[in-house]
């Protein structure tokens, strides 16, 4: 095996970031095409710079955070965290006691690892479901979490959404919606209501997913719950600091849903072109994707069996896309436990600088290279961990 632990994934990420640093230093930022959909940004204004301080910053930016955050997510109160995972951890620490249960419903298993890990850290039990008839509260259930859109952009049907909220509230169980990318995908592409407008008690989103903000978490909901969660966040240093809050505020002010809608026609055309390169290419709300399992089928159909896992194959292809074609996808640069699906997001800012023929050539060439090295452990290890 090439990837045996989360430590190996840390090393893989370090390799990718080291390559990106060298590329940008030598050829400039324009040589890189971040199509991950998680590129984010930090659109602070020059006038903000003198306010990025411990006390004056929060005093100024907090007012605008409340205004813009409520406009984006609704709710009585808003709080900013240094990551969405930090917001989820703070919520579980605040709302769940050791020995109680976190129940999670999502469109497709498995969960993002931050949720079960947070439950485990709290000493709580954890169950997850993606089939409505199986969903059932227990006497120990203290918090229900709903994922609006998965890491691979599978969106929860509206009826399921409303049903889970109703079942939970009948037992007075609070509902937190993990709408990391769903706060944009669900509402802009699928015309679903905002989570809080459907009756959820809390919602959290990632301000770098399909919007030009820093990697951070923005939570909104009932003021009494937000206050309890903020208390825990401050105890453990999970809250966003002034520079991050400034970036969140400016990103919310600049958010334009039309950019997501403008990607749809191009997505459909690119999907047709990509399916001529390999089977198993699928559309996402704002681009195309190749799941690890579909990639494995494509390679083994022509190369025969391989000892490598589907995750390892997808990671190899993502690293080739990065190193040889300068295209950034999540399996190359993501945190440990991240989805192994290769997604190309056409709503990303960099998508405007790379044409469809360039993307198709990169996919075709990267697939060819994976096939060439799939049984060469030395070449694979060098690709993943060069310089580590």
mmCIF file of C-alpha atoms in Angstrom:
data_model
loop_
_atom_site.group_PDB
_atom_site.id
_atom_site.type_symbol
_atom_site.label_atom_id
_atom_site.label_comp_id
_atom_site.label_asym_id
_atom_site.label_seq_id
_atom_site.Cartn_x
_atom_site.Cartn_y
_atom_site.Cartn_z
ATOM 1 C CA UNK A 1 0.000 0.000 0.000
ATOM 2 C CA UNK A 2 1.069 3.568 -0.698
ATOM 3 C CA UNK A 3 -1.181 5.418 1.768
ATOM 4 C CA UNK A 4 -1.364 3.588 5.079
ATOM 5 C CA UNK A 5 -2.371 6.283 7.564
ATOM 6 C CA UNK A 6 -3.404 9.884 8.052
ATOM 7 C CA UNK A 7 0.296 10.638 8.574
ATOM 8 C CA UNK A 8 0.933 9.503 5.011
ATOM 9 C CA UNK A 9 -1.803 11.888 3.868
ATOM 10 C CA UNK A 10 -0.070 14.718 5.709
ATOM 11 C CA UNK A 11 3.150 13.850 3.878
ATOM 12 C CA UNK A 12 1.301 13.727 0.553
ATOM 13 C CA UNK A 13 -0.154 17.160 1.189
ATOM 14 C CA UNK A 14 3.256 18.546 2.123
ATOM 15 C CA UNK A 15 4.665 17.214 -1.156
ATOM 16 C CA UNK A 16 1.892 18.909 -3.123
ATOM 17 C CA UNK A 17 2.286 22.220 -1.294
ATOM 18 C CA UNK A 18 6.054 22.131 -1.749
ATOM 19 C CA UNK A 19 5.559 21.686 -5.496
ATOM 20 C CA UNK A 20 3.031 24.556 -5.611
ATOM 21 C CA UNK A 21 5.425 26.849 -3.747
ATOM 22 C CA UNK A 22 8.260 26.089 -6.170
ATOM 23 C CA UNK A 23 6.007 26.552 -9.203
ATOM 24 C CA UNK A 24 4.575 29.875 -8.045
ATOM 25 C CA UNK A 25 8.003 31.202 -7.044
ATOM 26 C CA UNK A 26 9.469 30.291 -10.433
ATOM 27 C CA UNK A 27 6.588 30.993 -12.812
ATOM 28 C CA UNK A 28 4.126 33.118 -10.870
ATOM 29 C CA UNK A 29 0.613 32.479 -9.585
ATOM 30 C CA UNK A 30 -0.822 32.530 -13.122
ATOM 31 C CA UNK A 31 0.936 29.219 -13.837
ATOM 32 C CA UNK A 32 -1.390 27.447 -11.388
ATOM 33 C CA UNK A 33 -5.025 26.490 -12.030
ATOM 34 C CA UNK A 34 -6.914 25.817 -8.811
ATOM 35 C CA UNK A 35 -10.097 24.009 -9.854
ATOM 36 C CA UNK A 36 -10.720 22.439 -6.442
ATOM 37 C CA UNK A 37 -13.666 24.693 -5.648
ATOM 38 C CA UNK A 38 -11.939 25.384 -2.324
ATOM 39 C CA UNK A 39 -9.499 28.036 -3.481
ATOM 40 C CA UNK A 40 -11.172 30.738 -1.432
ATOM 41 C CA UNK A 41 -9.523 34.108 -1.145
ATOM 42 C CA UNK A 42 -8.824 36.982 1.199
ATOM 43 C CA UNK A 43 -10.551 40.039 -0.274
ATOM 44 C CA UNK A 44 -9.792 42.542 2.484
ATOM 45 C CA UNK A 45 -9.630 46.225 1.620
ATOM 46 C CA UNK A 46 -6.662 48.493 2.215
ATOM 47 C CA UNK A 47 -8.717 50.361 4.786
ATOM 48 C CA UNK A 48 -9.134 47.113 6.749
ATOM 49 C CA UNK A 49 -5.422 46.604 7.380
ATOM 50 C CA UNK A 50 -5.083 49.006 10.313
ATOM 51 C CA UNK A 51 -7.986 47.267 12.047
ATOM 52 C CA UNK A 52 -6.587 43.738 12.032
ATOM 53 C CA UNK A 53 -5.935 43.983 15.751
ATOM 54 C CA UNK A 54 -6.964 42.011 18.797
ATOM 55 C CA UNK A 55 -9.682 44.379 20.033
ATOM 56 C CA UNK A 56 -10.455 47.113 17.508
ATOM 57 C CA UNK A 57 -10.849 44.506 14.768
ATOM 58 C CA UNK A 58 -13.634 42.537 16.448
ATOM 59 C CA UNK A 59 -15.324 45.762 17.507
ATOM 60 C CA UNK A 60 -15.614 46.903 13.894
ATOM 61 C CA UNK A 61 -15.929 43.698 11.905
ATOM 62 C CA UNK A 62 -18.366 41.964 14.254
ATOM 63 C CA UNK A 63 -21.098 44.441 13.338
ATOM 64 C CA UNK A 64 -20.723 43.748 9.624
ATOM 65 C CA UNK A 65 -20.342 40.025 10.249
ATOM 66 C CA UNK A 66 -23.756 39.943 11.889
ATOM 67 C CA UNK A 67 -25.321 41.917 9.051
ATOM 68 C CA UNK A 68 -23.775 39.992 6.145
ATOM 69 C CA UNK A 69 -23.906 36.603 7.869
ATOM 70 C CA UNK A 70 -27.637 36.882 8.535
ATOM 71 C CA UNK A 71 -28.204 37.972 4.951
ATOM 72 C CA UNK A 72 -26.395 34.858 3.711
ATOM 73 C CA UNK A 73 -27.641 32.268 6.216
ATOM 74 C CA UNK A 74 -30.564 33.919 8.114
ATOM 75 C CA UNK A 75 -30.817 33.354 11.888
ATOM 76 C CA UNK A 76 -30.774 35.454 15.051
ATOM 77 C CA UNK A 77 -27.016 35.533 15.554
ATOM 78 C CA UNK A 78 -23.815 34.661 13.694
ATOM 79 C CA UNK A 79 -20.386 33.429 14.834
ATOM 80 C CA UNK A 80 -17.132 32.923 12.951
ATOM 81 C CA UNK A 81 -14.694 30.044 13.502
ATOM 82 C CA UNK A 82 -11.247 29.256 12.195
ATOM 83 C CA UNK A 83 -12.667 26.289 10.259
ATOM 84 C CA UNK A 84 -16.016 24.609 9.712
ATOM 85 C CA UNK A 85 -14.595 21.608 11.575
ATOM 86 C CA UNK A 86 -13.858 23.913 14.514
ATOM 87 C CA UNK A 87 -17.460 25.137 14.500
ATOM 88 C CA UNK A 88 -18.761 21.557 14.504
ATOM 89 C CA UNK A 89 -16.437 20.616 17.363
ATOM 90 C CA UNK A 90 -17.514 23.663 19.385
ATOM 91 C CA UNK A 91 -21.195 22.823 18.788
ATOM 92 C CA UNK A 92 -20.777 19.221 19.937
ATOM 93 C CA UNK A 93 -18.775 20.297 22.992
ATOM 94 C CA UNK A 94 -21.496 22.799 23.905
ATOM 95 C CA UNK A 95 -24.638 20.811 23.155
ATOM 96 C CA UNK A 96 -23.704 17.183 23.823
ATOM 97 C CA UNK A 97 -22.652 15.600 27.112
ATOM 98 C CA UNK A 98 -20.372 12.573 27.472
ATOM 99 C CA UNK A 99 -22.444 9.426 27.050
ATOM 100 C CA UNK A 100 -25.076 11.147 24.927
ATOM 101 C CA UNK A 101 -25.494 10.603 21.193
ATOM 102 C CA UNK A 102 -24.907 12.543 17.978
ATOM 103 C CA UNK A 103 -27.155 11.432 15.126
ATOM 104 C CA UNK A 104 -26.131 12.338 11.579
ATOM 105 C CA UNK A 105 -28.176 12.201 8.376
ATOM 106 C CA UNK A 106 -26.583 12.827 5.000
ATOM 107 C CA UNK A 107 -27.349 12.230 1.315
ATOM 108 C CA UNK A 108 -24.657 9.573 0.967
ATOM 109 C CA UNK A 109 -22.282 7.861 3.366
ATOM 110 C CA UNK A 110 -19.638 8.344 4.652
ATOM 111 C CA UNK A 111 -19.624 11.470 6.788
ATOM 112 C CA UNK A 112 -16.975 14.144 6.741
ATOM 113 C CA UNK A 113 -14.535 12.882 9.400
ATOM 114 C CA UNK A 114 -14.832 16.027 11.534
ATOM 115 C CA UNK A 115 -18.264 14.985 12.818
ATOM 116 C CA UNK A 116 -17.561 11.468 14.166
ATOM 117 C CA UNK A 117 -14.152 12.617 15.414
ATOM 118 C CA UNK A 118 -15.747 15.474 17.370
ATOM 119 C CA UNK A 119 -18.314 13.093 18.874
ATOM 120 C CA UNK A 120 -15.550 10.688 19.903
ATOM 121 C CA UNK A 121 -13.522 13.504 21.441
ATOM 122 C CA UNK A 122 -16.576 14.508 23.472
ATOM 123 C CA UNK A 123 -17.115 10.932 24.649
ATOM 124 C CA UNK A 124 -20.440 10.729 22.823
ATOM 125 C CA UNK A 125 -21.744 7.884 20.685
ATOM 126 C CA UNK A 126 -22.333 8.458 16.992
ATOM 127 C CA UNK A 127 -24.621 7.029 14.336
ATOM 128 C CA UNK A 128 -25.038 8.049 10.703
ATOM 129 C CA UNK A 129 -27.706 7.330 8.097
ATOM 130 C CA UNK A 130 -28.379 7.975 4.436
ATOM 131 C CA UNK A 131 -31.702 6.129 4.265
ATOM 132 C CA UNK A 132 -34.727 7.863 5.778
ATOM 133 C CA UNK A 133 -36.565 4.690 6.950
ATOM 134 C CA UNK A 134 -33.482 3.761 9.018
ATOM 135 C CA UNK A 135 -33.299 7.112 10.816
ATOM 136 C CA UNK A 136 -34.411 6.772 14.423
ATOM 137 C CA UNK A 137 -33.740 8.846 17.525
ATOM 138 C CA UNK A 138 -32.809 7.213 20.820
ATOM 139 C CA UNK A 139 -33.217 8.291 24.436
ATOM 140 C CA UNK A 140 -29.559 9.393 24.380
ATOM 141 C CA UNK A 141 -29.793 11.557 21.236
ATOM 142 C CA UNK A 142 -28.734 15.120 22.119
ATOM 143 C CA UNK A 143 -27.973 16.587 18.693
ATOM 144 C CA UNK A 144 -29.018 15.819 15.122
ATOM 145 C CA UNK A 145 -26.711 16.913 12.321
ATOM 146 C CA UNK A 146 -27.856 17.094 8.716
ATOM 147 C CA UNK A 147 -25.423 17.402 5.823
ATOM 148 C CA UNK A 148 -27.031 19.448 3.083
ATOM 149 C CA UNK A 149 -24.439 18.640 0.427
ATOM 150 C CA UNK A 150 -21.697 16.015 0.725
ATOM 151 C CA UNK A 151 -18.000 16.380 -0.029
ATOM 152 C CA UNK A 152 -18.849 15.078 -3.519
ATOM 153 C CA UNK A 153 -21.763 17.514 -3.888
ATOM 154 C CA UNK A 154 -24.588 15.009 -3.447
ATOM 155 C CA UNK A 155 -27.536 17.168 -2.349
ATOM 156 C CA UNK A 156 -30.137 16.083 0.197
ATOM 157 C CA UNK A 157 -33.703 16.016 -1.222
ATOM 158 C CA UNK A 158 -35.905 18.728 0.222
ATOM 159 C CA UNK A 159 -38.528 16.330 1.596
ATOM 160 C CA UNK A 160 -35.875 14.365 3.522
ATOM 161 C CA UNK A 161 -34.495 17.618 4.887
ATOM 162 C CA UNK A 162 -37.854 18.745 6.243
ATOM 163 C CA UNK A 163 -38.732 15.291 7.564
ATOM 164 C CA UNK A 164 -35.534 14.964 9.638
ATOM 165 C CA UNK A 165 -36.061 18.411 11.147
ATOM 166 C CA UNK A 166 -39.670 17.572 12.038
ATOM 167 C CA UNK A 167 -38.764 14.202 13.629
ATOM 168 C CA UNK A 168 -36.005 15.830 15.684
ATOM 169 C CA UNK A 169 -38.106 18.741 16.891
ATOM 170 C CA UNK A 170 -40.917 16.432 17.958
ATOM 171 C CA UNK A 171 -38.431 15.155 20.564
ATOM 172 C CA UNK A 172 -37.041 18.657 21.306
ATOM 173 C CA UNK A 173 -33.663 17.722 19.783
ATOM 174 C CA UNK A 174 -31.750 20.647 18.207
ATOM 175 C CA UNK A 175 -30.760 20.334 14.548
ATOM 176 C CA UNK A 176 -27.438 21.569 13.149
ATOM 177 C CA UNK A 177 -27.068 21.657 9.362
ATOM 178 C CA UNK A 178 -23.559 21.153 8.003
ATOM 179 C CA UNK A 179 -23.986 23.235 4.845
ATOM 180 C CA UNK A 180 -20.287 23.624 4.055
ATOM 181 C CA UNK A 181 -20.855 24.062 0.323
ATOM 182 C CA UNK A 182 -24.604 23.430 0.469
ATOM 183 C CA UNK A 183 -25.375 26.980 1.570
ATOM 184 C CA UNK A 184 -24.525 27.949 -2.019
ATOM 185 C CA UNK A 185 -25.171 24.760 -4.010
ATOM 186 C CA UNK A 186 -28.567 24.001 -2.532
ATOM 187 C CA UNK A 187 -29.902 27.531 -2.650
ATOM 188 C CA UNK A 188 -28.378 28.818 -5.909
ATOM 189 C CA UNK A 189 -28.295 25.701 -8.110
ATOM 190 C CA UNK A 190 -31.198 23.683 -6.666
ATOM 191 C CA UNK A 191 -33.376 26.566 -5.454
ATOM 192 C CA UNK A 192 -33.812 25.016 -2.005
ATOM 193 C CA UNK A 193 -34.551 27.265 0.996
ATOM 194 C CA UNK A 194 -31.838 28.218 3.437
ATOM 195 C CA UNK A 195 -31.460 25.685 6.246
ATOM 196 C CA UNK A 196 -32.703 28.034 8.956
ATOM 197 C CA UNK A 197 -35.697 28.996 6.835
ATOM 198 C CA UNK A 198 -36.674 25.306 6.906
ATOM 199 C CA UNK A 199 -36.657 25.266 10.692
ATOM 200 C CA UNK A 200 -33.132 24.101 11.540
ATOM 201 C CA UNK A 201 -31.736 25.538 14.775
ATOM 202 C CA UNK A 202 -28.179 26.034 13.539
ATOM 203 C CA UNK A 203 -26.308 26.036 10.235
ATOM 204 C CA UNK A 204 -22.606 26.208 9.450
ATOM 205 C CA UNK A 205 -20.926 26.883 6.114
ATOM 206 C CA UNK A 206 -17.367 27.067 4.783
ATOM 207 C CA UNK A 207 -16.470 30.514 3.520
ATOM 208 C CA UNK A 208 -13.944 29.185 1.001
ATOM 209 C CA UNK A 209 -16.283 26.740 -0.754
ATOM 210 C CA UNK A 210 -17.759 28.166 -3.937
ATOM 211 C CA UNK A 211 -17.120 31.683 -2.661
ATOM 212 C CA UNK A 212 -14.072 33.913 -2.463
ATOM 213 C CA UNK A 213 -13.485 33.839 1.281
ATOM 214 C CA UNK A 214 -10.798 32.497 3.633
ATOM 215 C CA UNK A 215 -10.820 28.923 4.881
ATOM 216 C CA UNK A 216 -13.121 29.436 7.834
ATOM 217 C CA UNK A 217 -16.500 28.489 9.277
ATOM 218 C CA UNK A 218 -19.544 30.709 9.590
ATOM 219 C CA UNK A 219 -22.344 29.572 11.894
ATOM 220 C CA UNK A 220 -25.794 31.109 12.303
ATOM 221 C CA UNK A 221 -28.905 30.209 14.238
ATOM 222 C CA UNK A 222 -30.734 30.718 17.503
ATOM 223 C CA UNK A 223 -28.968 33.238 19.713
ATOM 224 C CA UNK A 224 -29.174 31.082 22.857
ATOM 225 C CA UNK A 225 -27.405 28.208 21.100
ATOM 226 C CA UNK A 226 -24.847 30.412 19.348
ATOM 227 C CA UNK A 227 -23.904 31.953 22.708
ATOM 228 C CA UNK A 228 -23.254 28.525 24.244
ATOM 229 C CA UNK A 229 -21.197 27.453 21.240
ATOM 230 C CA UNK A 230 -19.169 30.684 21.227
ATOM 231 C CA UNK A 231 -18.384 30.116 24.890
ATOM 232 C CA UNK A 232 -16.846 26.733 24.083
ATOM 233 C CA UNK A 233 -15.040 28.138 21.056
ATOM 234 C CA UNK A 234 -13.332 30.796 23.162
ATOM 235 C CA UNK A 235 -12.326 28.222 25.777
ATOM 236 C CA UNK A 236 -10.438 26.155 23.197
ATOM 237 C CA UNK A 237 -9.267 28.774 20.686
ATOM 238 C CA UNK A 238 -11.670 27.681 17.950
ATOM 239 C CA UNK A 239 -12.985 31.156 17.115
ATOM 240 C CA UNK A 240 -11.856 33.091 14.040
ATOM 241 C CA UNK A 241 -9.361 35.886 14.658
ATOM 242 C CA UNK A 242 -9.843 39.475 13.378
ATOM 243 C CA UNK A 243 -8.012 39.081 10.028
ATOM 244 C CA UNK A 244 -10.126 36.021 9.189
ATOM 245 C CA UNK A 245 -13.328 37.771 10.239
ATOM 246 C CA UNK A 246 -12.423 40.702 7.990
ATOM 247 C CA UNK A 247 -11.906 38.314 5.066
ATOM 248 C CA UNK A 248 -15.233 36.593 5.749
ATOM 249 C CA UNK A 249 -17.109 39.903 5.836
ATOM 250 C CA UNK A 250 -15.640 41.114 2.545
ATOM 251 C CA UNK A 251 -16.263 37.745 0.874
ATOM 252 C CA UNK A 252 -19.905 37.824 1.958
ATOM 253 C CA UNK A 253 -20.252 41.357 0.621
ATOM 254 C CA UNK A 254 -18.716 40.293 -2.715
ATOM 255 C CA UNK A 255 -20.578 36.993 -3.126
ATOM 256 C CA UNK A 256 -22.285 36.786 -6.520
ATOM 257 C CA UNK A 257 -24.456 33.703 -7.135
ATOM 258 C CA UNK A 258 -24.459 34.415 -10.875
ATOM 259 C CA UNK A 259 -20.923 33.059 -11.119
ATOM 260 C CA UNK A 260 -22.212 29.647 -10.095
ATOM 261 C CA UNK A 261 -25.059 29.803 -12.582
ATOM 262 C CA UNK A 262 -22.721 30.873 -15.383
ATOM 263 C CA UNK A 263 -20.727 27.630 -14.985
ATOM 264 C CA UNK A 264 -23.649 25.348 -15.893
ATOM 265 C CA UNK A 265 -23.473 25.524 -19.710
ATOM 266 C CA UNK A 266 -19.728 25.025 -19.727
ATOM 267 C CA UNK A 267 -20.097 22.113 -17.313
ATOM 268 C CA UNK A 268 -22.463 20.309 -19.685
ATOM 269 C CA UNK A 269 -20.122 20.744 -22.659
ATOM 270 C CA UNK A 270 -17.028 19.682 -20.716
ATOM 271 C CA UNK A 271 -18.839 16.632 -19.370
ATOM 272 C CA UNK A 272 -19.535 15.400 -22.920
ATOM 273 C CA UNK A 273 -15.902 15.935 -23.913
ATOM 274 C CA UNK A 274 -14.579 14.213 -20.783
ATOM 275 C CA UNK A 275 -16.775 11.152 -21.238
ATOM 276 C CA UNK A 276 -14.986 10.566 -24.540
ATOM 277 C CA UNK A 277 -11.764 10.260 -22.555
ATOM 278 C CA UNK A 278 -13.001 7.845 -19.910
ATOM 279 C CA UNK A 279 -16.158 6.231 -18.629
ATOM 280 C CA UNK A 280 -17.488 7.206 -15.245
ATOM 281 C CA UNK A 281 -17.126 10.977 -15.539
ATOM 282 C CA UNK A 282 -20.054 12.603 -13.748
ATOM 283 C CA UNK A 283 -21.502 16.089 -13.548
ATOM 284 C CA UNK A 284 -21.425 18.086 -10.327
ATOM 285 C CA UNK A 285 -23.498 21.217 -9.692
ATOM 286 C CA UNK A 286 -20.682 23.413 -11.022
ATOM 287 C CA UNK A 287 -18.320 21.089 -12.904
ATOM 288 C CA UNK A 288 -17.350 17.469 -13.425
ATOM 289 C CA UNK A 289 -15.913 14.746 -11.226
ATOM 290 C CA UNK A 290 -14.278 11.326 -11.359
ATOM 291 C CA UNK A 291 -14.906 9.203 -8.287
ATOM 292 C CA UNK A 292 -12.141 6.976 -6.982
ATOM 293 C CA UNK A 293 -14.215 3.863 -7.687
ATOM 294 C CA UNK A 294 -14.939 4.912 -11.276
ATOM 295 C CA UNK A 295 -11.265 5.622 -11.836
ATOM 296 C CA UNK A 296 -10.377 2.196 -10.470
ATOM 297 C CA UNK A 297 -12.836 0.575 -12.910
ATOM 298 C CA UNK A 298 -11.330 2.518 -15.792
ATOM 299 C CA UNK A 299 -7.774 1.442 -14.961
ATOM 300 C CA UNK A 300 -8.451 -2.196 -14.084
ATOM 301 C CA UNK A 301 -10.584 -2.684 -17.206
ATOM 302 C CA UNK A 302 -7.445 -2.246 -19.301
ATOM 303 C CA UNK A 303 -4.563 -2.918 -16.925
ATOM 304 C CA UNK A 304 -6.062 -5.891 -15.096
ATOM 305 C CA UNK A 305 -5.888 -6.166 -11.328
ATOM 306 C CA UNK A 306 -3.851 -3.818 -9.165
ATOM 307 C CA UNK A 307 -2.797 -3.955 -5.533
ATOM 308 C CA UNK A 308 -3.536 -0.233 -5.154
ATOM 309 C CA UNK A 309 -6.751 0.991 -3.583
ATOM 310 C CA UNK A 310 -9.165 3.287 -5.386
ATOM 311 C CA UNK A 311 -8.090 6.131 -3.065
ATOM 312 C CA UNK A 312 -4.453 5.594 -3.960
ATOM 313 C CA UNK A 313 -5.208 5.581 -7.686
ATOM 314 C CA UNK A 314 -7.194 8.808 -7.421
ATOM 315 C CA UNK A 315 -4.445 10.437 -5.382
ATOM 316 C CA UNK A 316 -1.842 9.458 -7.969
ATOM 317 C CA UNK A 317 -3.914 10.973 -10.759
ATOM 318 C CA UNK A 318 -4.482 14.146 -8.766
ATOM 319 C CA UNK A 319 -0.745 14.483 -8.149
ATOM 320 C CA UNK A 320 -0.038 14.040 -11.861
ATOM 321 C CA UNK A 321 -2.644 16.676 -12.711
ATOM 322 C CA UNK A 322 -0.835 18.996 -10.304
ATOM 323 C CA UNK A 323 2.786 18.283 -11.133
ATOM 324 C CA UNK A 324 2.516 17.907 -14.903
ATOM 325 C CA UNK A 325 -0.468 20.122 -15.732
ATOM 326 C CA UNK A 326 -0.544 22.527 -12.773
ATOM 327 C CA UNK A 327 -4.203 21.768 -12.044
ATOM 328 C CA UNK A 328 -5.113 21.668 -8.346
ATOM 329 C CA UNK A 329 -7.705 19.115 -7.207
ATOM 330 C CA UNK A 330 -8.669 18.058 -3.693
ATOM 331 C CA UNK A 331 -7.037 14.571 -3.471
ATOM 332 C CA UNK A 332 -3.631 16.183 -3.993
ATOM 333 C CA UNK A 333 -3.864 19.058 -1.523
ATOM 334 C CA UNK A 334 -6.700 18.110 0.859
ATOM 335 C CA UNK A 335 -6.435 17.359 4.557
ATOM 336 C CA UNK A 336 -6.273 13.759 5.834
ATOM 337 C CA UNK A 337 -9.585 11.981 5.341
ATOM 338 C CA UNK A 338 -10.647 14.231 2.487
ATOM 339 C CA UNK A 339 -12.729 12.812 -0.361
ATOM 340 C CA UNK A 340 -10.698 11.010 -3.027
ATOM 341 C CA UNK A 341 -13.003 12.218 -5.794
ATOM 342 C CA UNK A 342 -11.271 14.335 -8.438
ATOM 343 C CA UNK A 343 -13.508 17.360 -8.939
ATOM 344 C CA UNK A 344 -12.961 20.091 -11.499
ATOM 345 C CA UNK A 345 -14.969 23.131 -10.476
ATOM 346 C CA UNK A 346 -15.819 25.532 -13.297
ATOM 347 C CA UNK A 347 -17.108 28.231 -10.952
ATOM 348 C CA UNK A 348 -13.573 28.623 -9.568
ATOM 349 C CA UNK A 349 -11.836 31.911 -10.362
ATOM 350 C CA UNK A 350 -8.983 30.097 -12.130
ATOM 351 C CA UNK A 351 -11.416 28.275 -14.441
ATOM 352 C CA UNK A 352 -11.598 31.383 -16.587
ATOM 353 C CA UNK A 353 -7.878 31.065 -17.412
ATOM 354 C CA UNK A 354 -7.918 27.459 -18.630
ATOM 355 C CA UNK A 355 -9.880 26.298 -21.660
ATOM 356 C CA UNK A 356 -11.770 23.043 -22.081
ATOM 357 C CA UNK A 357 -9.260 21.517 -24.519
ATOM 358 C CA UNK A 358 -6.479 22.095 -21.989
ATOM 359 C CA UNK A 359 -8.497 20.353 -19.290
ATOM 360 C CA UNK A 360 -9.299 17.387 -21.529
ATOM 361 C CA UNK A 361 -5.648 17.007 -22.531
ATOM 362 C CA UNK A 362 -4.652 17.051 -18.855
ATOM 363 C CA UNK A 363 -7.198 14.353 -17.993
ATOM 364 C CA UNK A 364 -6.185 12.149 -20.909
ATOM 365 C CA UNK A 365 -2.473 12.475 -20.214
ATOM 366 C CA UNK A 366 -2.836 11.960 -16.458
ATOM 367 C CA UNK A 367 -4.905 8.817 -16.965
ATOM 368 C CA UNK A 368 -2.225 7.507 -19.316
ATOM 369 C CA UNK A 369 0.517 8.236 -16.771
ATOM 370 C CA UNK A 370 -1.347 6.452 -13.956
ATOM 371 C CA UNK A 371 -1.650 3.388 -16.154
ATOM 372 C CA UNK A 372 2.080 3.498 -16.877
ATOM 373 C CA UNK A 373 3.174 3.597 -13.229
ATOM 374 C CA UNK A 374 0.367 1.683 -11.509
ATOM 375 C CA UNK A 375 2.561 -1.384 -10.950
ATOM 376 C CA UNK A 376 5.766 0.543 -10.267
ATOM 377 C CA UNK A 377 5.857 1.143 -6.502
ATOM 378 C CA UNK A 378 9.024 3.222 -6.661
ATOM 379 C CA UNK A 379 7.553 5.628 -9.214
ATOM 380 C CA UNK A 380 4.308 5.893 -7.262
ATOM 381 C CA UNK A 381 6.057 6.604 -3.962
ATOM 382 C CA UNK A 382 8.256 9.208 -5.592
ATOM 383 C CA UNK A 383 5.220 10.950 -7.027
ATOM 384 C CA UNK A 384 3.436 11.053 -3.671
ATOM 385 C CA UNK A 385 6.271 11.703 -1.264
ATOM 386 C CA UNK A 386 9.119 13.213 -3.245
ATOM 387 C CA UNK A 387 11.397 15.202 -0.965
ATOM 388 C CA UNK A 388 9.745 14.041 2.267
#
